[in-house]
Amino acid sequence: MDDNSAFSAGVRFGGLTDRTEIKILLCYLLTNASSPLTSQQIIDTIVGQELVNYFELQEALGLLVEQGLIVEENDSFSISDEGRDISKELEKTLPFSVKERAYKAVIEILQYENLRRQNKTSITPVENGGYNLNCTISDADFRLFSFDLHMPNEKSAKLAEENFIRYGQDIFKCVLGITTENPAMYKDFLEKNSK
C-alpha cells in the first residue's frame, strides 16, 4: 500500500483516497466557507457526502493544525494565511465533482444553521399527552412572530420543528398575508408548493 493511500471505507466512487488530496480539500473548504466551521460541520460536509473516510478526515485535520495551515479555536476550524495560499495553488489538483459536492454541502449546512438561529423552536411534553411545539422568529431582541402547536407525539413534533426551521419565513409571510388580506404575500408560496 502506498504511504499516501488513505482508507477508502465509506467513500463513494470518485471520492478521495489520497491523504494529500484530503488535506487540500480541507484547506479548499475552509478557504471558501464564509465563516469558521465546527468539526461536526466538516464531518457532515465531507463524510456526509462520502467524499472522505471519517478516520482519514480526523487525521488530516490534526496534521493541518500541527502544520499551522488551519487554526482550531473553540472546536471551530479556520484557514490560516499560509493554508489559504496553498489551497489556491493546489485546489486545481482536486476533481471538480468533489469540490462542487463539498462546497454545495457546506453552503447548505451554513444556511441551515442561519435559519436555525432565526427560526427558534422548543418542544416540551404536555402533562395530558402529546407535545407542545413553540415556534418563534426573532430579529435581534424583538419577537416578530410566535405560535404554539399541540402535536400528538414526539415524532410529529420533530417533523413540524424541522419544517418550521426550513420554511419559517414563508409561514410568517403566509400568515401575515392572510391576516392583512394581502394574497400576493402567500400566492407565490402556495403555487410553488402545489406542484
CSV table of C-alpha atoms in Angstrom, one decimal:
chain,number,residue,atom,x,y,z
A,1,MET,CA,0.0,0.0,0.0
A,2,ASP,CA,1.3,3.5,-1.0
A,3,ASP,CA,2.3,5.6,2.0
A,4,ASN,CA,0.0,8.3,0.8
A,5,SER,CA,-3.0,6.0,0.3
A,6,ALA,CA,-5.9,6.6,2.6
A,7,PHE,CA,-8.6,4.2,3.9
A,8,SER,CA,-11.5,4.1,1.4
A,9,ALA,CA,-14.2,2.6,3.7
A,10,GLY,CA,-17.3,4.7,3.4
A,11,VAL,CA,-16.0,6.7,0.4
A,12,ARG,CA,-18.2,6.7,-2.7
A,13,PHE,CA,-16.7,6.2,-6.2
A,14,GLY,CA,-14.9,9.4,-7.2
A,15,GLY,CA,-14.2,10.3,-3.6
A,16,LEU,CA,-10.7,10.9,-2.2
A,17,THR,CA,-8.3,8.1,-1.1
A,18,ASP,CA,-5.1,10.1,-1.2
A,19,ARG,CA,-4.0,11.8,2.0
A,20,THR,CA,-2.6,14.8,0.3
A,21,GLU,CA,-5.8,15.4,-1.6
A,22,ILE,CA,-7.8,15.1,1.6
A,23,LYS,CA,-5.7,17.9,3.2
A,24,ILE,CA,-6.1,20.0,0.1
A,25,LEU,CA,-9.8,19.5,0.2
A,26,LEU,CA,-10.0,20.6,3.8
A,27,CYS,CA,-8.0,23.8,3.0
A,28,TYR,CA,-10.2,24.4,0.0
A,29,LEU,CA,-13.4,24.0,2.1
A,30,LEU,CA,-12.2,26.3,4.9
A,31,THR,CA,-10.9,28.9,2.3
A,32,ASN,CA,-14.3,29.0,0.6
A,33,ALA,CA,-16.5,28.8,3.7
A,34,SER,CA,-18.0,32.2,4.8
A,35,SER,CA,-17.1,31.5,8.5
A,36,PRO,CA,-15.1,29.0,10.6
A,37,LEU,CA,-16.6,25.5,10.6
A,38,THR,CA,-17.1,23.2,13.6
A,39,SER,CA,-15.7,19.7,13.5
A,40,GLN,CA,-19.3,18.4,13.2
A,41,GLN,CA,-20.0,20.7,10.2
A,42,ILE,CA,-16.8,19.5,8.5
A,43,ILE,CA,-17.8,15.8,9.2
A,44,ASP,CA,-21.4,16.4,7.9
A,45,THR,CA,-20.0,18.1,4.8
A,46,ILE,CA,-17.2,15.7,3.8
A,47,VAL,CA,-18.0,12.4,5.4
A,48,GLY,CA,-21.8,13.0,4.9
A,49,GLN,CA,-21.2,13.3,1.2
A,50,GLU,CA,-19.0,10.2,1.3
A,51,LEU,CA,-16.0,12.1,-0.1
A,52,VAL,CA,-13.5,11.0,2.5
A,53,ASN,CA,-13.2,8.3,5.2
A,54,TYR,CA,-14.0,9.6,8.7
A,55,PHE,CA,-10.7,8.5,10.3
A,56,GLU,CA,-8.7,9.9,7.5
A,57,LEU,CA,-10.5,13.2,7.9
A,58,GLN,CA,-9.7,13.3,11.6
A,59,GLU,CA,-6.0,12.6,10.9
A,60,ALA,CA,-5.9,15.2,8.2
A,61,LEU,CA,-7.4,17.9,10.5
A,62,GLY,CA,-4.8,17.1,13.2
A,63,LEU,CA,-1.9,17.3,10.7
A,64,LEU,CA,-3.1,20.6,9.2
A,65,VAL,CA,-3.4,22.1,12.7
A,66,GLU,CA,0.1,20.9,13.6
A,67,GLN,CA,1.4,22.4,10.4
A,68,GLY,CA,-0.3,25.7,11.0
A,69,LEU,CA,-2.3,25.6,7.8
A,70,ILE,CA,-5.6,25.6,9.7
A,71,VAL,CA,-6.3,27.1,13.1
A,72,GLU,CA,-8.5,25.4,15.7
A,73,GLU,CA,-10.3,27.5,18.3
A,74,ASN,CA,-13.2,26.5,20.5
A,75,ASP,CA,-13.9,23.4,18.3
A,76,SER,CA,-14.0,25.6,15.2
A,77,PHE,CA,-11.6,25.5,12.4
A,78,SER,CA,-10.5,28.4,10.1
A,79,ILE,CA,-7.8,28.6,7.4
A,80,SER,CA,-4.5,30.4,8.1
A,81,ASP,CA,-2.9,32.7,5.5
A,82,GLU,CA,-0.4,30.0,4.6
A,83,GLY,CA,-3.2,27.4,4.3
A,84,ARG,CA,-5.2,29.8,2.0
A,85,ASP,CA,-2.2,30.3,-0.3
A,86,ILE,CA,-1.6,26.5,-0.5
A,87,SER,CA,-5.3,25.9,-1.2
A,88,LYS,CA,-5.4,28.5,-4.0
A,89,GLU,CA,-2.3,27.0,-5.5
A,90,LEU,CA,-3.3,23.3,-5.3
A,91,GLU,CA,-7.1,23.2,-5.5
A,92,LYS,CA,-6.9,22.6,-9.3
A,93,THR,CA,-5.5,19.1,-8.5
A,94,LEU,CA,-8.8,18.1,-6.9
A,95,PRO,CA,-11.6,16.6,-9.0
A,96,PHE,CA,-14.2,19.3,-9.9
A,97,SER,CA,-17.0,17.0,-8.8
A,98,VAL,CA,-15.5,16.6,-5.3
A,99,LYS,CA,-15.0,20.3,-4.9
A,100,GLU,CA,-18.5,21.0,-6.1
A,101,ARG,CA,-20.2,18.5,-3.8
A,102,ALA,CA,-18.2,19.6,-0.8
A,103,TYR,CA,-18.9,23.3,-1.5
A,104,LYS,CA,-22.7,22.8,-2.0
A,105,ALA,CA,-22.9,20.7,1.1
A,106,VAL,CA,-21.2,23.3,3.3
A,107,ILE,CA,-23.3,26.1,1.9
A,108,GLU,CA,-26.5,24.1,2.8
A,109,ILE,CA,-25.2,23.4,6.3
A,110,LEU,CA,-24.3,27.1,6.9
A,111,GLN,CA,-27.7,28.2,5.5
A,112,TYR,CA,-29.5,25.7,7.8
A,113,GLU,CA,-27.5,27.0,10.8
A,114,ASN,CA,-28.5,30.6,10.0
A,115,LEU,CA,-32.2,29.6,9.7
A,116,ARG,CA,-31.9,27.7,13.0
A,117,ARG,CA,-30.7,30.9,14.7
A,118,GLN,CA,-33.6,33.0,13.2
A,119,ASN,CA,-36.4,30.4,13.4
A,120,LYS,CA,-36.2,29.2,17.0
A,121,THR,CA,-38.2,26.2,18.3
A,122,SER,CA,-38.7,24.3,21.5
A,123,ILE,CA,-40.5,21.0,22.2
A,124,THR,CA,-42.0,20.3,25.6
A,125,PRO,CA,-44.1,17.3,26.7
A,126,VAL,CA,-47.6,18.1,27.8
A,127,GLU,CA,-49.0,16.6,31.0
A,128,ASN,CA,-52.1,15.1,29.5
A,129,GLY,CA,-50.2,13.7,26.5
A,130,GLY,CA,-48.7,14.9,23.3
A,131,TYR,CA,-46.1,17.7,22.9
A,132,ASN,CA,-46.1,21.4,22.6
A,133,LEU,CA,-44.1,22.9,19.8
A,134,ASN,CA,-43.2,26.6,20.2
A,135,CYS,CA,-42.1,28.4,17.1
A,136,THR,CA,-40.6,31.9,17.1
A,137,ILE,CA,-39.0,34.2,14.6
A,138,SER,CA,-36.9,36.9,16.3
A,139,ASP,CA,-35.0,39.9,15.0
A,140,ALA,CA,-32.3,40.8,17.5
A,141,ASP,CA,-34.3,41.5,20.7
A,142,PHE,CA,-37.7,41.8,19.0
A,143,ARG,CA,-40.1,38.9,18.6
A,144,LEU,CA,-41.7,39.2,15.1
A,145,PHE,CA,-43.8,36.0,15.1
A,146,SER,CA,-44.6,33.3,17.6
A,147,PHE,CA,-47.1,30.4,17.9
A,148,ASP,CA,-47.6,27.1,19.7
A,149,LEU,CA,-48.8,23.9,18.2
A,150,HIS,CA,-50.0,20.8,20.1
A,151,MET,CA,-48.6,17.7,18.4
A,152,PRO,CA,-49.8,14.2,19.2
A,153,ASN,CA,-46.3,12.6,19.6
A,154,GLU,CA,-42.6,13.5,19.6
A,155,LYS,CA,-42.0,12.3,16.1
A,156,SER,CA,-44.7,14.6,14.6
A,157,ALA,CA,-43.4,17.5,16.8
A,158,LYS,CA,-39.8,17.0,15.5
A,159,LEU,CA,-41.1,16.9,11.9
A,160,ALA,CA,-43.0,20.1,12.3
A,161,GLU,CA,-40.0,21.6,14.0
A,162,GLU,CA,-37.8,20.8,11.0
A,163,ASN,CA,-40.3,22.3,8.6
A,164,PHE,CA,-40.6,25.5,10.7
A,165,ILE,CA,-36.8,25.9,10.7
A,166,ARG,CA,-36.6,25.5,7.0
A,167,TYR,CA,-39.8,27.4,6.0
A,168,GLY,CA,-40.4,29.7,8.9
A,169,GLN,CA,-40.1,32.9,6.8
A,170,ASP,CA,-42.6,31.5,4.3
A,171,ILE,CA,-45.0,30.5,7.1
A,172,PHE,CA,-44.7,34.0,8.5
A,173,LYS,CA,-45.4,35.6,5.1
A,174,CYS,CA,-48.5,33.4,4.6
A,175,VAL,CA,-50.0,34.2,8.0
A,176,LEU,CA,-49.2,37.9,7.5
A,177,GLY,CA,-50.8,37.9,4.0
A,178,ILE,CA,-53.9,36.1,5.3
A,179,THR,CA,-54.4,38.4,8.3
A,180,THR,CA,-53.8,41.6,6.3
A,181,GLU,CA,-55.9,40.3,3.4
A,182,ASN,CA,-52.9,40.6,1.0
A,183,PRO,CA,-52.9,37.4,-1.1
A,184,ALA,CA,-49.8,38.5,-3.0
A,185,MET,CA,-47.8,37.6,0.1
A,186,TYR,CA,-48.7,33.9,0.1
A,187,LYS,CA,-49.8,33.3,-3.5
A,188,ASP,CA,-46.2,32.5,-4.7
A,189,PHE,CA,-45.6,30.1,-1.9
A,190,LEU,CA,-48.8,28.2,-2.4
A,191,GLU,CA,-48.3,28.0,-6.2
A,192,LYS,CA,-44.7,26.8,-5.8
A,193,ASN,CA,-45.7,24.1,-3.3
A,194,SER,CA,-48.8,22.9,-5.0
A,195,LYS,CA,-46.8,21.5,-8.0
